[in-house]
Coordinates of C-alpha atoms in Angstrom, one line a residue:
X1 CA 96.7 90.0 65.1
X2 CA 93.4 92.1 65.7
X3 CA 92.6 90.1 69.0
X4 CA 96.5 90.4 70.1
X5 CA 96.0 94.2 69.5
X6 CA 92.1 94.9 71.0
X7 CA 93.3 92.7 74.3
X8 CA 96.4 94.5 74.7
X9 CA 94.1 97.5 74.8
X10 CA 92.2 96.2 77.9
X11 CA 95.1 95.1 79.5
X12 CA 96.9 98.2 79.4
X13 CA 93.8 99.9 80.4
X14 CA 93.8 97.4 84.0
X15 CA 97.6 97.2 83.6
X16 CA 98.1 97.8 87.2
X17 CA 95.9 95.7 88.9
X18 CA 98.5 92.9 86.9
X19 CA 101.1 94.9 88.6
X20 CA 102.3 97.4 86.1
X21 CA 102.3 100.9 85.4
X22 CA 99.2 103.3 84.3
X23 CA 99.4 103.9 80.9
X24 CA 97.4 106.4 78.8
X25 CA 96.9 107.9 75.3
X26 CA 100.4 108.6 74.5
X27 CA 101.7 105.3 75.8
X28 CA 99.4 103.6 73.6
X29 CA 100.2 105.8 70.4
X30 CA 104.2 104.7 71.2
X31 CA 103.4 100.8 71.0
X32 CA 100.7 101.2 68.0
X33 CA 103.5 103.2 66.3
X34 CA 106.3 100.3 67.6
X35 CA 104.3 97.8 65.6
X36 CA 104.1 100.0 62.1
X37 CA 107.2 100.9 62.3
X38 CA 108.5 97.4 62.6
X39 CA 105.9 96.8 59.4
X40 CA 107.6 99.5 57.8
X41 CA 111.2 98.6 57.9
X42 CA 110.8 94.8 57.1
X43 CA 108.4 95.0 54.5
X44 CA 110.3 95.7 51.5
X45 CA 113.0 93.3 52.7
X46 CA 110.1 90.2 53.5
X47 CA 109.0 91.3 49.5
X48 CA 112.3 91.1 48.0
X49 CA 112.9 87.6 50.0
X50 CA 109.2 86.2 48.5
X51 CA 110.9 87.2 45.0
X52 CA 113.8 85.0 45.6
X53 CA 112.7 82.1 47.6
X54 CA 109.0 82.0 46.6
X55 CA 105.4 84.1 48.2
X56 CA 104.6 80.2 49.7
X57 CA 107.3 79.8 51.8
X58 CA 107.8 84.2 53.2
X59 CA 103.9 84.0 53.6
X60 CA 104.9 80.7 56.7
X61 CA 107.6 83.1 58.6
X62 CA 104.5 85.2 59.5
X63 CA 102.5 83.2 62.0
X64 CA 106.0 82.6 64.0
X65 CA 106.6 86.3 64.7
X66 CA 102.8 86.0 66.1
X67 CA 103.0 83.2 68.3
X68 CA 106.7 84.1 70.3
X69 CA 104.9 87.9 70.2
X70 CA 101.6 86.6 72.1
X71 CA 103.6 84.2 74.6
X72 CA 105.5 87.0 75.4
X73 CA 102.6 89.8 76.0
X74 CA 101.2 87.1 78.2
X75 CA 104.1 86.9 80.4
X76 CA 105.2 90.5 80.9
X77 CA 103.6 93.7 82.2
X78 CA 106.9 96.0 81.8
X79 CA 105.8 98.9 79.4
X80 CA 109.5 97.9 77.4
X81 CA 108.9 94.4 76.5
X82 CA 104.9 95.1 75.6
X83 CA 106.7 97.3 72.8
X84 CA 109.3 94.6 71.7
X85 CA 106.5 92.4 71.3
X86 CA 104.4 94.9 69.1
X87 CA 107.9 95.1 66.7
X88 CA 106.8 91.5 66.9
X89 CA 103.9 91.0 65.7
X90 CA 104.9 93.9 62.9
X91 CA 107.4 91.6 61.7
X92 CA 104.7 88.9 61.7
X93 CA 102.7 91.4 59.0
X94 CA 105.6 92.6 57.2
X95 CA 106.3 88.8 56.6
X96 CA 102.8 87.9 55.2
X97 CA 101.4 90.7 53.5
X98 CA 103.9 91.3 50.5
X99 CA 104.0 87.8 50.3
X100 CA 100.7 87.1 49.7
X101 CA 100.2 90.5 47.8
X102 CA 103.3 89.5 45.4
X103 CA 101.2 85.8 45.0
X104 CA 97.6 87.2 44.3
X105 CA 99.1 89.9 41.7
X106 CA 101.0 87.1 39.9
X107 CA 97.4 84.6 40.0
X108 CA 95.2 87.6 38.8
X109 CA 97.5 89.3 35.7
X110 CA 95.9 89.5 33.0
X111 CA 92.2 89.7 34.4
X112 CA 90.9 93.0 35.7
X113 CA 87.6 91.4 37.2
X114 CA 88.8 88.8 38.9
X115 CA 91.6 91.0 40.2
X116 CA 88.8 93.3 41.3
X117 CA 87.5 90.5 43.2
X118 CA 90.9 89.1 44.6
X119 CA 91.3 92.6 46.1
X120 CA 88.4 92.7 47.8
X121 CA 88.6 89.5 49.1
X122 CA 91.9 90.2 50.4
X123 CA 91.1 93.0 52.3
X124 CA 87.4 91.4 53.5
X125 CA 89.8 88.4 54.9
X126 CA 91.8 91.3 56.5
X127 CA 89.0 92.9 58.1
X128 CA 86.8 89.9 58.9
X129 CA 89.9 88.9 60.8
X130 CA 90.9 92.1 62.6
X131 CA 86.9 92.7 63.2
X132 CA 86.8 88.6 64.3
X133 CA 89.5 89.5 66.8
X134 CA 88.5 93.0 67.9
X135 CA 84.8 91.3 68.7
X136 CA 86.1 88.6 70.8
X137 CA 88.5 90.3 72.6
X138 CA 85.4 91.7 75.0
X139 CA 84.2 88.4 76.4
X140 CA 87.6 86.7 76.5
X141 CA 88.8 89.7 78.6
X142 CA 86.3 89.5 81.0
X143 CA 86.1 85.6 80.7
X144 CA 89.7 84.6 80.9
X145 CA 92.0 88.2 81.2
X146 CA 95.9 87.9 80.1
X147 CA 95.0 83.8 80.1
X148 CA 93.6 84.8 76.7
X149 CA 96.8 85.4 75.1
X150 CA 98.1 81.9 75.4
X151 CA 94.6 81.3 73.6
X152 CA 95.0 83.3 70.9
X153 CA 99.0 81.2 70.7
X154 CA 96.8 78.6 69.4
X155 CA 95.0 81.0 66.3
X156 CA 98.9 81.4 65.4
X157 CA 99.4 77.7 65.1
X158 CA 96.3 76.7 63.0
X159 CA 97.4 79.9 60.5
X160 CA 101.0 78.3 60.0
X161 CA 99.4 75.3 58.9
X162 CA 97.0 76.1 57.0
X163 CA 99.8 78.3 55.2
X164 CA 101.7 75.1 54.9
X165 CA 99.2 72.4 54.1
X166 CA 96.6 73.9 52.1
X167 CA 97.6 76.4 50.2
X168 CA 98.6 75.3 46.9
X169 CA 101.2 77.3 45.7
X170 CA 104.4 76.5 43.6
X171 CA 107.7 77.9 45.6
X172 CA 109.5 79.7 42.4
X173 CA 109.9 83.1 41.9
X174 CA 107.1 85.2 39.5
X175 CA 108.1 85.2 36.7
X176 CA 110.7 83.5 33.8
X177 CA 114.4 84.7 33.4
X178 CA 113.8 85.5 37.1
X179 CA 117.0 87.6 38.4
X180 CA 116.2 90.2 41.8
X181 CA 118.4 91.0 43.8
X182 CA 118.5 90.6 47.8
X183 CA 119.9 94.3 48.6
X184 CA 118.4 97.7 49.3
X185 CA 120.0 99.1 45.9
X186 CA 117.4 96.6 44.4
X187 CA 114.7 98.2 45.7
X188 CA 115.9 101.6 45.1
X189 CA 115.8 100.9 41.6
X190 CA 112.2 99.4 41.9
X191 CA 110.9 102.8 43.5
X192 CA 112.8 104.9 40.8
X193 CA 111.5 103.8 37.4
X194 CA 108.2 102.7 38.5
X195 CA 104.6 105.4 39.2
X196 CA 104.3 104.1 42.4
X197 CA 104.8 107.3 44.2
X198 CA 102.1 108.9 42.4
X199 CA 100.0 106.5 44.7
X200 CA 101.9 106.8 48.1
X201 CA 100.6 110.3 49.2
X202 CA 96.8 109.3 48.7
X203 CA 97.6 105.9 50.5
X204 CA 99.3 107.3 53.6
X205 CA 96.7 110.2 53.8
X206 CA 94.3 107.5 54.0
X207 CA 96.0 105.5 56.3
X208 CA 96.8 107.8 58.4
X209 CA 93.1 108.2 58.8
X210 CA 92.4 104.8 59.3
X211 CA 95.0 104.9 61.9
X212 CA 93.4 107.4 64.4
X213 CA 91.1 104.4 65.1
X214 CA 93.3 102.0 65.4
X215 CA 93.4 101.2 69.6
X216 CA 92.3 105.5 70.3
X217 CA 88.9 105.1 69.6
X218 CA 88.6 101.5 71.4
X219 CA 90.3 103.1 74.5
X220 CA 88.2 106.4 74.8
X221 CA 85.5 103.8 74.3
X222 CA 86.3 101.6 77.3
X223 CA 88.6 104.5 79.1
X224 CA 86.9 105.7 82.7
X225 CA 84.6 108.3 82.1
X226 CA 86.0 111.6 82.6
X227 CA 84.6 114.9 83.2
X228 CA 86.3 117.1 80.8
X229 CA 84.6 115.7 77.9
X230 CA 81.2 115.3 80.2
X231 CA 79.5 116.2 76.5
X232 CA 81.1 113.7 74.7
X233 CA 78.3 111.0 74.4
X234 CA 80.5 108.4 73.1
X235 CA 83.4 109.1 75.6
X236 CA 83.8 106.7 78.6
X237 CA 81.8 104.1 80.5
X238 CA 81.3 101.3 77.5
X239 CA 81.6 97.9 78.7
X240 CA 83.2 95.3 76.4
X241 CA 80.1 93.3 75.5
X242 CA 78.8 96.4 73.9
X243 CA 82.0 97.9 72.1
X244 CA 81.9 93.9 70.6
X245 CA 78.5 94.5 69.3
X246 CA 79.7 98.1 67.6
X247 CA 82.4 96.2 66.1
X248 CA 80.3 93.0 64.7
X249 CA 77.9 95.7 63.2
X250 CA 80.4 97.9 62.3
X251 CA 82.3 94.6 60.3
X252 CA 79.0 93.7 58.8
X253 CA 78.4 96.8 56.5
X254 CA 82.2 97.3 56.0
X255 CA 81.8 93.4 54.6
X256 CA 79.1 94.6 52.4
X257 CA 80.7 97.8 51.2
X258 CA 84.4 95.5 50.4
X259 CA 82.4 93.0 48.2
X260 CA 79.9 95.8 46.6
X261 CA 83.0 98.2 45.6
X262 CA 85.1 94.9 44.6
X263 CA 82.6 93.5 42.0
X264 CA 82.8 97.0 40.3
X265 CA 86.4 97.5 39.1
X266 CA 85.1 96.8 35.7
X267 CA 82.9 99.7 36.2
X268 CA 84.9 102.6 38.0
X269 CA 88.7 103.8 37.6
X270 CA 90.5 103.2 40.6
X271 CA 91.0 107.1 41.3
X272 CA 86.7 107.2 40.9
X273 CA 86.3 104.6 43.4
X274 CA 89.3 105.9 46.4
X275 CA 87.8 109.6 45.7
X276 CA 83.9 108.0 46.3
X277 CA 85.8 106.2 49.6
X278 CA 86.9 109.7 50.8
X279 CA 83.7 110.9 50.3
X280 CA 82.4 108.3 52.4
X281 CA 84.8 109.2 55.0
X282 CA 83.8 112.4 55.7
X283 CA 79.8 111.7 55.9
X284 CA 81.4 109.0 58.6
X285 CA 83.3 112.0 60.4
X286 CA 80.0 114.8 59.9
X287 CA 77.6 111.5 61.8
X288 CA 79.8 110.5 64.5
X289 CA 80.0 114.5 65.4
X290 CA 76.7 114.8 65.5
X291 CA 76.1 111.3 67.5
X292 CA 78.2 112.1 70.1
X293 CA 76.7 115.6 71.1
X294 CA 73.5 114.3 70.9
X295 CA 73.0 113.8 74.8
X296 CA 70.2 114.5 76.0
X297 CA 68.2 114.7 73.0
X298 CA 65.3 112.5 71.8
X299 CA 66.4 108.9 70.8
X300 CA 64.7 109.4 67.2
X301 CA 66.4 112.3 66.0
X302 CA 70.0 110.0 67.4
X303 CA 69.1 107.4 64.4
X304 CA 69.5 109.9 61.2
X305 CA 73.1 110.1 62.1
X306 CA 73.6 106.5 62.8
X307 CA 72.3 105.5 59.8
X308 CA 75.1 108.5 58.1
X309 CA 77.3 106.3 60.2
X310 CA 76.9 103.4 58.2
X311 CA 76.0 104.9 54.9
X312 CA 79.7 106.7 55.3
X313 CA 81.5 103.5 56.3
X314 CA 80.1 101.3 53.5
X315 CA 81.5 103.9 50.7
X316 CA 84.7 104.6 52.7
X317 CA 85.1 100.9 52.2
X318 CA 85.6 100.7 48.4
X319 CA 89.1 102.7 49.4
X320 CA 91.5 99.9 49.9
X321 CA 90.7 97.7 47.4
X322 CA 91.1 100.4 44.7
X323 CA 94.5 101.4 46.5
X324 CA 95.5 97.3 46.3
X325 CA 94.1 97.1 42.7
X326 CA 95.7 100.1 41.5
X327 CA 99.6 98.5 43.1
X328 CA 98.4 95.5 41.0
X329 CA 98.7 97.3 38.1
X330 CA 102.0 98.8 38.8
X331 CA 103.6 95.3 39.7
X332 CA 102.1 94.6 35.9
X333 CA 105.5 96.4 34.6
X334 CA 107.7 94.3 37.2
X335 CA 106.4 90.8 36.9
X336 CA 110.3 89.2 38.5
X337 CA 109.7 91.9 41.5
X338 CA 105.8 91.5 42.7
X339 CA 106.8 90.7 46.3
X340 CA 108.6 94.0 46.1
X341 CA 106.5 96.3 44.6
X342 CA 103.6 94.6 46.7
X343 CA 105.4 95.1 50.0
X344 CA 105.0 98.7 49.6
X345 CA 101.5 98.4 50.4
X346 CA 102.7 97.7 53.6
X347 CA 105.3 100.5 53.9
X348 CA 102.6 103.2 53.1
X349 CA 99.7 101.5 55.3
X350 CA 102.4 101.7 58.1
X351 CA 103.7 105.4 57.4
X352 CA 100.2 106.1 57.2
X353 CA 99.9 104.5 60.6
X354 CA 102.4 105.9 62.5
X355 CA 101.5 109.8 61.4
X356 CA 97.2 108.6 62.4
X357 CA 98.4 107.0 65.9
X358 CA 100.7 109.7 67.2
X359 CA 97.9 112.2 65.7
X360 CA 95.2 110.3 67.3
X361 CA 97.1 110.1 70.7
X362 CA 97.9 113.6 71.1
X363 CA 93.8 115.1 69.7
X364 CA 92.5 112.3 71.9
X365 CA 94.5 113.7 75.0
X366 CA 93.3 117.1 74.2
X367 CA 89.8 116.9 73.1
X368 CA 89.0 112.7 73.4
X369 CA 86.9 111.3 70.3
X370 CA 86.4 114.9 68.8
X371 CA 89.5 115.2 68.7
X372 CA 90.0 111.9 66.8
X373 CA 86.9 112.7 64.3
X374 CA 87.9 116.1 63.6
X375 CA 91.8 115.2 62.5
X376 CA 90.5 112.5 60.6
X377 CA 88.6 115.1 58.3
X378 CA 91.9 116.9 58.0
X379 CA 93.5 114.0 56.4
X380 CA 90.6 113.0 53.9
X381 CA 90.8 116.6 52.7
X382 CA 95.1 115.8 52.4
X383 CA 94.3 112.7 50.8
X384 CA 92.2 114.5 48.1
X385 CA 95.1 116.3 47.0
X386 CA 97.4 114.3 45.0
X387 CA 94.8 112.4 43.8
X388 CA 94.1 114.3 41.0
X389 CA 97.6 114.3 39.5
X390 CA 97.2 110.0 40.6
X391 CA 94.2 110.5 38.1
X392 CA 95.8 111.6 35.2
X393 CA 98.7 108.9 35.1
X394 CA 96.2 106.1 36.2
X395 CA 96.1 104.9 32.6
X396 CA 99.9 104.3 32.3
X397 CA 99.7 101.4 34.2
X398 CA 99.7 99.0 31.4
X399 CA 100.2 95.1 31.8
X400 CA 104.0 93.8 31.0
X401 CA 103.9 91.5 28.1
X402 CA 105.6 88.9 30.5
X403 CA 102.4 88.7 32.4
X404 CA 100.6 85.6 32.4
X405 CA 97.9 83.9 32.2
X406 CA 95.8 84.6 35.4
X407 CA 94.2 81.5 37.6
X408 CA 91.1 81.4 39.4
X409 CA 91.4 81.8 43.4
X410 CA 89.2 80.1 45.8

């Protein structure tokens, strides 16, 4: 998914030399936003499927969504089919997240360590991957161009079976007695009894964040330079051997800040470690404003905000695994229904989305990566907010007396 997304980036940014249209900021924010909002819709109904028919088998739909979506961004350059393969490749996501969500909840009940660990491990695999894809989307653009998306075809493959062969998971519903239902009114009820909204206006805040960068920042990376934002150091001109060696770097001390916060849920409440994560944010936010005005000044005083670069990422990173441990432990009270109450991780990450990309593409058109930096400050501060009143509720999250035994995960 992360190299289907990063090479789509450099294809839309040489889209007509392949014979299609220019496309720019806002064009981008529409397909970003086609793919979350395709995330968004199917999520809760892939969660309430994994409740009925098992996480193994909803966890193999995913990597078919992704391969007829790659085929078919290979073959096209109309503007209108590149977005009908982003809904895609959403429904590949909304297939496997909940899925595997609703599975690791069930395997880690019962054990708030290991779950700490499970979380983090979930979301290093997440970003390992994206990073893995963002990073060699560079050289296989320049290397192979739209060849690269039969390529990645292959990726799609190997995920189905490893899904299929090696993962060894029982198809049966979560728990005993097991009765969900398949229809909306089911999930309704899910969203009505449970806390989970105390959660969902942190999460989207911080989503939303996280969703400026996702394809704005690469593209006013790699965009041509352009002299209204002459001052903007970081604006324009990178090639993609360079932006791959941000990335690796940039996946490196994220890595390090997933497994650091993750071994510590024994340690920290869950609210402790998001609000430390939104913290971190905004140190990442104050250093990349300073690093790109720093043209023209001496290459030593550039390395105090690079370092505040990575200090800021490597706390910002303890964020998601908190926000994943935390729907754990609602899903405690709803052991029948952890697909469902797991898919809304999805649902807010994609609402979060949706508001960060159309916010991203319209600062980024106005004032470039300043523009970008400075709304993401905007929505830390909005994610601060209701997480107090998430706070004092945290500790009604009490496991159901249904929940099992938990099993150690590889």
């Amino acid at each position: 998914t992360g190299l289907t997304g990063a090479l789509l980036i450099y294809y839309l940014a040489e889209l007509p030399k392949h014979g299609g249209q220019e496309a720019d900021p806002l064009t981008l924010s529409f397909l970003t936003a086609a793919f979350f909002v395709s995330e968004l819709c199917l999520s809760p109904l892939f969660g309430l499927l994994s409740d009925r028919l098992g996480h193994h088998r909803v966890m193999q739909f995913g990597p078919v969504f992704g391969f007829v979506a790659v085929i078919l961004t290979g073959l096209t350059t109309n503007l209108w089919v590149l977005g009908s393969t982003r809904f895609l490749e959403g429904a590949s996501t909304a297939a496997s997240v909940p899925s595997i969500l609703g599975f690791l909840a069930m395997a880690t009940a019962g054990d708030e360590a290991l779950r700490g660990r499970t979380s983090a491990r979930f979301e290093a695999a997440t970003i390992a991957g994206l990073g893995a894809g963002f990073a060699a989307a560079g050289p296989l653009w320049v290397i192979f161009g739209p060849i690269a998306f039969f390529m990645n075809a292959v990726v799609y493959v190997v995920s189905l079976l490893i899904y299929r062969y090696q993962v060894a998971a029982p198809d049966a519903p979560a728990g005993p007695g097991h009765k969900p239902g398949y229809g909306i009114d089911r999930y309704v009820q899910l969203l009505t009894k449970s806390h989970v909204w105390l959660l969902a206006p942190t999460w989207i805040a911080i989503n939303g964040a996280v969703g400026l960068y996702t394809g704005q920042t690469l593209f006013q990376l790699i965009r041509a330079p352009d002299p209204r934002f002459s001052d903007q150091l970081l604006v324009g001109g990178f090639g993609p051997f360079l932006v791959t060696g941000g990335f690796i770097v940039a996946g490196i001390v994220f890595f390090a800040g997933l497994v650091w916060w993750g071994n510590r849920f024994k340690l920290y409440r869950r609210t402790t470690i998001i609000f430390m994560g939104i913290v971190g944010g905004a140190i990442l936010v104050v250093s990349a404003l300073l690093l790109n005005h720093s043209g023209g000044v001496n290459d030593l005083l550039k390395v105090p905000p690079a370092i505040g670069l990575g200090i800021g990422l490597f706390i910002l990173a303890g964020a998601t695994p908190a926000a994943l441990g935390l729907l754990a432990d609602i899903s405690e009270a709803f052991p029948d229904d952890r697909g469902a109450i797991m898919g809304l991780y999805s649902v807010f990450l994609a609402v979060g989305q949706i508001i960060g990309a159309f916010i991203g593409g319209l600062a980024a058109e106005r004032w470039a990566l300043d523009g970008i930096l400075l709304a993401t400050f905007v929505l830390m501060g909005i994610a601060l907010v209701p997480l107090a009143q998430l706070r004092r509720f945290e500790f009604r999250f009490e496991p159901s007396p249904d929940a099992g035994p938990s099993v150690e995960l590889m």
